Amino acid sequence: MGRNVNRIVLALCLAAALASGCGLRGRLDRPVPLWGNPPSEGANDPREVKKRKDEEAAKKKQEAADKAARQQQEQQSAPTTPATPAAPAAPAPTPQ
């Protein structure tokens, strides 16, 4: 019976050691509250962080759309030139 207890204790210790490496690492962000309206905690408040991220994403999207519109307008307004220069004309025959 003593050997079985030792094996169980050893197995539990091994399982605890392996499980301690699981889980999230790094900065853990607190989620937005599910209900209620708690007072704002300033710049680190999850609601403020989400609002800033949404505003930045909208601004980047608008800038990309503006850039694409400018490029399209430049392509439409640029004069069309041939891709390769025209071959020089043959010289006129000289009278003899």
Short mmCIF file of N, CA, C and O in Angstrom, two decimals:
data_model
loop_
_atom_site.label_atom_id
_atom_site.label_comp_id
_atom_site.label_asym_id
_atom_site.label_seq_id
_atom_site.Cartn_x
_atom_site.Cartn_y
_atom_site.Cartn_z
N MET A 1 0.81 -1.18 0.00
CA MET A 1 0.00 0.00 0.00
C MET A 1 0.87 1.27 0.00
O MET A 1 0.51 2.25 -0.62
N GLY A 2 1.98 1.26 0.66
CA GLY A 2 2.88 2.40 0.72
C GLY A 2 3.42 2.78 -0.65
O GLY A 2 3.62 3.95 -0.95
N ARG A 3 3.65 1.77 -1.48
CA ARG A 3 4.17 2.06 -2.83
C ARG A 3 3.11 2.76 -3.68
O ARG A 3 3.42 3.63 -4.48
N ASN A 4 1.86 2.33 -3.55
CA ASN A 4 0.78 2.95 -4.32
C ASN A 4 0.59 4.42 -3.94
O ASN A 4 0.35 5.25 -4.80
N VAL A 5 0.70 4.73 -2.67
CA VAL A 5 0.56 6.10 -2.20
C VAL A 5 1.71 6.95 -2.76
O VAL A 5 1.50 8.07 -3.22
N ASN A 6 2.91 6.39 -2.72
CA ASN A 6 4.07 7.11 -3.26
C ASN A 6 3.88 7.40 -4.75
O ASN A 6 4.21 8.48 -5.24
N ARG A 7 3.36 6.42 -5.48
CA ARG A 7 3.14 6.61 -6.92
C ARG A 7 2.07 7.67 -7.18
O ARG A 7 2.21 8.49 -8.08
N ILE A 8 1.02 7.64 -6.37
CA ILE A 8 -0.05 8.63 -6.53
C ILE A 8 0.47 10.03 -6.24
O ILE A 8 0.22 10.98 -6.98
N VAL A 9 1.22 10.17 -5.15
CA VAL A 9 1.78 11.48 -4.78
C VAL A 9 2.75 11.95 -5.86
O VAL A 9 2.73 13.12 -6.27
N LEU A 10 3.58 11.05 -6.37
CA LEU A 10 4.52 11.40 -7.43
C LEU A 10 3.77 11.82 -8.70
O LEU A 10 4.13 12.83 -9.34
N ALA A 11 2.72 11.09 -9.06
CA ALA A 11 1.93 11.43 -10.25
C ALA A 11 1.26 12.79 -10.08
O ALA A 11 1.22 13.60 -11.02
N LEU A 12 0.72 13.08 -8.89
CA LEU A 12 0.08 14.37 -8.65
C LEU A 12 1.08 15.52 -8.71
O LEU A 12 0.80 16.58 -9.26
N CYS A 13 2.27 15.31 -8.16
CA CYS A 13 3.30 16.35 -8.21
C CYS A 13 3.74 16.61 -9.64
O CYS A 13 3.94 17.76 -10.06
N LEU A 14 3.90 15.54 -10.42
CA LEU A 14 4.28 15.67 -11.81
C LEU A 14 3.20 16.40 -12.60
O LEU A 14 3.49 17.29 -13.41
N ALA A 15 1.94 16.05 -12.36
CA ALA A 15 0.82 16.71 -13.05
C ALA A 15 0.76 18.19 -12.69
O ALA A 15 0.51 19.04 -13.54
N ALA A 16 0.99 18.51 -11.42
CA ALA A 16 0.97 19.92 -10.99
C ALA A 16 2.11 20.69 -11.63
O ALA A 16 1.93 21.85 -12.05
N ALA A 17 3.27 20.08 -11.75
CA ALA A 17 4.41 20.75 -12.38
C ALA A 17 4.14 20.99 -13.86
O ALA A 17 4.48 22.05 -14.40
N LEU A 18 3.54 20.05 -14.54
CA LEU A 18 3.24 20.20 -15.96
C LEU A 18 2.14 21.24 -16.17
O LEU A 18 2.19 22.02 -17.12
N ALA A 19 1.14 21.25 -15.31
CA ALA A 19 0.02 22.17 -15.46
C ALA A 19 0.41 23.61 -15.13
O ALA A 19 -0.24 24.55 -15.57
N SER A 20 1.46 23.80 -14.36
CA SER A 20 1.84 25.16 -13.99
C SER A 20 2.36 25.95 -15.18
O SER A 20 2.36 27.18 -15.17
N GLY A 21 2.78 25.29 -16.24
CA GLY A 21 3.26 25.98 -17.43
C GLY A 21 2.15 26.39 -18.37
O GLY A 21 2.37 27.09 -19.35
N CYS A 22 0.92 25.99 -18.09
CA CYS A 22 -0.20 26.31 -18.96
C CYS A 22 -0.74 27.69 -18.61
O CYS A 22 -0.52 28.21 -17.54
N GLY A 23 -1.50 28.25 -19.52
CA GLY A 23 -2.18 29.51 -19.24
C GLY A 23 -1.63 30.65 -20.06
O GLY A 23 -0.69 30.51 -20.83
N LEU A 24 -2.23 31.81 -19.87
CA LEU A 24 -1.85 33.01 -20.60
C LEU A 24 -0.60 33.61 -20.00
O LEU A 24 -0.39 33.59 -18.80
N ARG A 25 0.22 34.16 -20.88
CA ARG A 25 1.43 34.83 -20.42
C ARG A 25 1.40 36.27 -20.91
O ARG A 25 0.71 36.60 -21.86
N GLY A 26 2.20 37.11 -20.30
CA GLY A 26 2.27 38.50 -20.74
C GLY A 26 1.22 39.34 -20.04
O GLY A 26 0.63 38.97 -19.03
N ARG A 27 0.98 40.51 -20.65
CA ARG A 27 0.02 41.45 -20.07
C ARG A 27 -1.39 40.93 -20.28
O ARG A 27 -1.80 40.63 -21.39
N LEU A 28 -2.12 40.81 -19.20
CA LEU A 28 -3.49 40.33 -19.27
C LEU A 28 -4.44 41.53 -19.29
O LEU A 28 -4.49 42.31 -18.33
N ASP A 29 -5.13 41.72 -20.40
CA ASP A 29 -6.06 42.84 -20.52
C ASP A 29 -7.38 42.49 -19.86
O ASP A 29 -7.90 41.40 -20.04
N ARG A 30 -7.90 43.45 -19.12
CA ARG A 30 -9.18 43.24 -18.47
C ARG A 30 -10.30 43.48 -19.48
O ARG A 30 -10.27 44.46 -20.22
N PRO A 31 -11.28 42.60 -19.56
CA PRO A 31 -12.36 42.77 -20.54
C PRO A 31 -13.31 43.89 -20.16
O PRO A 31 -13.36 44.34 -19.02
N VAL A 32 -14.08 44.33 -21.13
CA VAL A 32 -15.10 45.34 -20.92
C VAL A 32 -16.21 44.73 -20.04
O VAL A 32 -16.54 43.56 -20.19
N PRO A 33 -16.80 45.51 -19.12
CA PRO A 33 -17.86 44.97 -18.26
C PRO A 33 -19.05 44.48 -19.08
O PRO A 33 -19.40 45.07 -20.09
N LEU A 34 -19.67 43.40 -18.63
CA LEU A 34 -20.81 42.84 -19.33
C LEU A 34 -22.09 43.64 -19.06
O LEU A 34 -22.97 43.71 -19.90
N TRP A 35 -22.22 44.21 -17.87
CA TRP A 35 -23.40 45.00 -17.55
C TRP A 35 -22.99 46.13 -16.61
O TRP A 35 -21.91 46.13 -16.05
N GLY A 36 -23.87 47.09 -16.51
CA GLY A 36 -23.60 48.23 -15.64
C GLY A 36 -22.71 49.24 -16.35
O GLY A 36 -22.27 49.07 -17.47
N ASN A 37 -22.46 50.33 -15.68
CA ASN A 37 -21.63 51.39 -16.23
C ASN A 37 -20.71 51.89 -15.12
O ASN A 37 -20.94 52.95 -14.55
N PRO A 38 -19.64 51.13 -14.81
CA PRO A 38 -18.75 51.57 -13.73
C PRO A 38 -18.01 52.85 -14.14
O PRO A 38 -17.92 53.17 -15.31
N PRO A 39 -17.52 53.59 -13.16
CA PRO A 39 -16.82 54.84 -13.48
C PRO A 39 -15.56 54.55 -14.31
O PRO A 39 -14.94 53.50 -14.21
N SER A 40 -15.20 55.52 -15.13
CA SER A 40 -14.03 55.39 -16.00
C SER A 40 -12.75 55.41 -15.16
O SER A 40 -12.65 56.14 -14.18
N GLU A 41 -11.79 54.60 -15.58
CA GLU A 41 -10.52 54.53 -14.87
C GLU A 41 -9.42 55.28 -15.63
O GLU A 41 -8.24 55.05 -15.41
N GLY A 42 -9.80 56.12 -16.55
CA GLY A 42 -8.82 56.91 -17.28
C GLY A 42 -8.37 56.21 -18.56
O GLY A 42 -9.12 55.48 -19.20
N ALA A 43 -7.12 56.43 -18.94
CA ALA A 43 -6.59 55.95 -20.22
C ALA A 43 -6.51 54.43 -20.28
O ALA A 43 -6.55 53.85 -21.36
N ASN A 44 -6.40 53.76 -19.13
CA ASN A 44 -6.28 52.30 -19.13
C ASN A 44 -7.62 51.59 -19.03
O ASN A 44 -7.67 50.36 -18.99
N ASP A 45 -8.71 52.33 -19.00
CA ASP A 45 -10.04 51.73 -18.94
C ASP A 45 -10.28 50.95 -20.24
O ASP A 45 -10.01 51.46 -21.32
N PRO A 46 -10.75 49.71 -20.15
CA PRO A 46 -10.95 48.90 -21.35
C PRO A 46 -11.87 49.56 -22.38
O PRO A 46 -11.68 49.40 -23.58
N ARG A 47 -12.85 50.33 -21.91
CA ARG A 47 -13.75 51.01 -22.85
C ARG A 47 -13.00 52.07 -23.63
O ARG A 47 -13.21 52.25 -24.84
N GLU A 48 -12.11 52.80 -22.96
CA GLU A 48 -11.32 53.84 -23.63
C GLU A 48 -10.32 53.22 -24.60
O GLU A 48 -10.11 53.73 -25.69
N VAL A 49 -9.71 52.12 -24.19
CA VAL A 49 -8.74 51.44 -25.06
C VAL A 49 -9.43 50.95 -26.32
O VAL A 49 -8.93 51.14 -27.43
N LYS A 50 -10.62 50.37 -26.17
CA LYS A 50 -11.37 49.86 -27.33
C LYS A 50 -11.75 51.02 -28.24
O LYS A 50 -11.65 50.92 -29.46
N LYS A 51 -12.20 52.13 -27.65
CA LYS A 51 -12.60 53.28 -28.46
C LYS A 51 -11.41 53.83 -29.25
O LYS A 51 -11.54 54.13 -30.44
N ARG A 52 -10.23 53.92 -28.61
CA ARG A 52 -9.04 54.41 -29.31
C ARG A 52 -8.65 53.48 -30.46
O ARG A 52 -8.31 53.93 -31.55
N LYS A 53 -8.70 52.15 -30.20
CA LYS A 53 -8.35 51.20 -31.25
C LYS A 53 -9.31 51.30 -32.42
O LYS A 53 -8.90 51.25 -33.58
N ASP A 54 -10.60 51.44 -32.13
CA ASP A 54 -11.59 51.58 -33.20
C ASP A 54 -11.36 52.85 -34.00
O ASP A 54 -11.46 52.84 -35.24
N GLU A 55 -11.05 53.95 -33.32
CA GLU A 55 -10.79 55.22 -34.01
C GLU A 55 -9.55 55.12 -34.89
O GLU A 55 -9.54 55.61 -36.02
N GLU A 56 -8.49 54.47 -34.38
CA GLU A 56 -7.27 54.31 -35.17
C GLU A 56 -7.52 53.44 -36.40
O GLU A 56 -7.03 53.75 -37.48
N ALA A 57 -8.30 52.37 -36.23
CA ALA A 57 -8.60 51.50 -37.36
C ALA A 57 -9.41 52.25 -38.41
O ALA A 57 -9.16 52.12 -39.62
N ALA A 58 -10.38 53.06 -37.97
CA ALA A 58 -11.20 53.83 -38.91
C ALA A 58 -10.34 54.86 -39.64
O ALA A 58 -10.51 55.08 -40.84
N LYS A 59 -9.41 55.48 -38.92
CA LYS A 59 -8.54 56.48 -39.53
C LYS A 59 -7.62 55.84 -40.58
O LYS A 59 -7.46 56.37 -41.67
N LYS A 60 -7.06 54.67 -40.26
CA LYS A 60 -6.20 53.98 -41.22
C LYS A 60 -7.00 53.56 -42.46
O LYS A 60 -6.51 53.67 -43.58
N LYS A 61 -8.22 53.11 -42.24
CA LYS A 61 -9.07 52.69 -43.36
C LYS A 61 -9.39 53.89 -44.25
O LYS A 61 -9.34 53.79 -45.47
N GLN A 62 -9.69 55.03 -43.64
CA GLN A 62 -10.00 56.25 -44.40
C GLN A 62 -8.76 56.73 -45.17
O GLN A 62 -8.87 57.12 -46.33
N GLU A 63 -7.59 56.68 -44.53
CA GLU A 63 -6.35 57.09 -45.21
C GLU A 63 -6.05 56.19 -46.40
O GLU A 63 -5.63 56.66 -47.45
N ALA A 64 -6.28 54.89 -46.25
CA ALA A 64 -6.04 53.96 -47.35
C ALA A 64 -7.01 54.24 -48.50
O ALA A 64 -6.62 54.21 -49.68
N ALA A 65 -8.27 54.53 -48.18
CA ALA A 65 -9.25 54.85 -49.22
C ALA A 65 -8.88 56.15 -49.93
O ALA A 65 -8.99 56.25 -51.16
N ASP A 66 -8.43 57.15 -49.17
CA ASP A 66 -8.01 58.42 -49.77
C ASP A 66 -6.81 58.22 -50.69
O ASP A 66 -6.75 58.80 -51.79
N LYS A 67 -5.86 57.43 -50.25
CA LYS A 67 -4.66 57.17 -51.06
C LYS A 67 -5.03 56.46 -52.36
O LYS A 67 -4.54 56.81 -53.43
N ALA A 68 -5.92 55.48 -52.26
CA ALA A 68 -6.35 54.76 -53.46
C ALA A 68 -7.09 55.70 -54.42
O ALA A 68 -6.89 55.63 -55.64
N ALA A 69 -7.91 56.60 -53.88
CA ALA A 69 -8.64 57.55 -54.72
C ALA A 69 -7.68 58.52 -55.40
O ALA A 69 -7.84 58.83 -56.59
N ARG A 70 -6.66 58.99 -54.67
CA ARG A 70 -5.66 59.89 -55.28
C ARG A 70 -4.90 59.19 -56.40
O ARG A 70 -4.68 59.78 -57.46
N GLN A 71 -4.50 57.94 -56.16
CA GLN A 71 -3.77 57.20 -57.19
C GLN A 71 -4.63 57.00 -58.42
O GLN A 71 -4.16 57.14 -59.55
N GLN A 72 -5.89 56.67 -58.22
CA GLN A 72 -6.79 56.46 -59.35
C GLN A 72 -6.99 57.77 -60.11
O GLN A 72 -6.99 57.78 -61.34
N GLN A 73 -7.12 58.88 -59.40
CA GLN A 73 -7.30 60.17 -60.05
C GLN A 73 -6.05 60.55 -60.82
O GLN A 73 -6.14 61.07 -61.93
N GLU A 74 -4.86 60.29 -60.27
CA GLU A 74 -3.61 60.59 -60.97
C GLU A 74 -3.48 59.76 -62.24
O GLU A 74 -3.04 60.25 -63.27
N GLN A 75 -3.88 58.50 -62.18
CA GLN A 75 -3.80 57.65 -63.36
C GLN A 75 -4.76 58.12 -64.44
O GLN A 75 -4.44 58.06 -65.62
N GLN A 76 -5.92 58.60 -64.04
CA GLN A 76 -6.89 59.05 -65.02
C GLN A 76 -6.50 60.39 -65.63
O GLN A 76 -6.75 60.65 -66.80
N SER A 77 -5.86 61.26 -64.86
CA SER A 77 -5.51 62.59 -65.36
C SER A 77 -4.16 62.61 -66.08
O SER A 77 -3.87 63.54 -66.80
N ALA A 78 -3.33 61.59 -65.91
CA ALA A 78 -2.03 61.57 -66.56
C ALA A 78 -2.22 61.34 -68.06
O ALA A 78 -3.05 60.53 -68.48
N PRO A 79 -1.46 62.08 -68.90
CA PRO A 79 -1.59 61.87 -70.35
C PRO A 79 -1.08 60.49 -70.72
O PRO A 79 -0.13 59.98 -70.13
N THR A 80 -1.72 59.91 -71.68
CA THR A 80 -1.30 58.58 -72.12
C THR A 80 -0.14 58.74 -73.09
O THR A 80 -0.23 59.46 -74.08
N THR A 81 0.94 58.12 -72.79
CA THR A 81 2.11 58.15 -73.66
C THR A 81 2.40 56.72 -74.07
O THR A 81 2.17 55.78 -73.32
N PRO A 82 2.93 56.54 -75.28
CA PRO A 82 3.25 55.18 -75.69
C PRO A 82 4.33 54.60 -74.79
O PRO A 82 5.20 55.32 -74.30
N ALA A 83 4.26 53.31 -74.62
CA ALA A 83 5.21 52.65 -73.75
C ALA A 83 6.61 52.64 -74.36
O ALA A 83 7.60 52.74 -73.66
N THR A 84 6.70 52.53 -75.69
CA THR A 84 8.01 52.54 -76.35
C THR A 84 8.05 53.71 -77.31
O THR A 84 7.04 54.07 -77.93
N PRO A 85 9.20 54.33 -77.46
CA PRO A 85 9.28 55.48 -78.38
C PRO A 85 9.10 55.01 -79.83
O PRO A 85 9.42 53.89 -80.19
N ALA A 86 8.56 55.92 -80.62
CA ALA A 86 8.33 55.59 -82.03
C ALA A 86 9.67 55.48 -82.75
O ALA A 86 10.66 56.14 -82.43
N ALA A 87 9.72 54.62 -83.76
CA ALA A 87 10.94 54.44 -84.54
C ALA A 87 11.16 55.69 -85.37
O ALA A 87 10.22 56.31 -85.87
N PRO A 88 12.43 56.08 -85.55
CA PRO A 88 12.70 57.29 -86.36
C PRO A 88 12.28 57.05 -87.82
O PRO A 88 12.36 55.96 -88.34
N ALA A 89 11.83 58.14 -88.43
CA ALA A 89 11.40 58.04 -89.82
C ALA A 89 12.60 57.79 -90.71
O ALA A 89 13.72 58.20 -90.43
N ALA A 90 12.36 57.09 -91.82
CA ALA A 90 13.45 56.84 -92.77
C ALA A 90 13.89 58.14 -93.42
O ALA A 90 13.06 59.00 -93.71
N PRO A 91 15.18 58.31 -93.65
CA PRO A 91 15.64 59.59 -94.24
C PRO A 91 15.13 59.70 -95.69
O PRO A 91 14.97 58.72 -96.40
N ALA A 92 14.86 60.94 -96.04
CA ALA A 92 14.37 61.19 -97.42
C ALA A 92 15.50 60.92 -98.39
O ALA A 92 16.68 61.17 -98.12
N PRO A 93 15.17 60.41 -99.60
CA PRO A 93 16.24 60.15 -100.57
C PRO A 93 16.86 61.47 -101.06
O PRO A 93 16.17 62.46 -101.23
N THR A 94 18.12 61.45 -101.23
CA THR A 94 18.84 62.66 -101.67
C THR A 94 18.91 62.66 -103.21
O THR A 94 19.19 61.65 -103.83
N PRO A 95 18.65 63.78 -103.83
CA PRO A 95 18.75 63.85 -105.31
C PRO A 95 20.23 63.79 -105.73
O PRO A 95 21.10 64.34 -105.10
N GLN A 96 20.47 63.20 -106.89
CA GLN A 96 21.85 63.08 -107.36
C GLN A 96 22.12 63.82 -108.60
O GLN A 96 21.53 64.13 -109.49
#
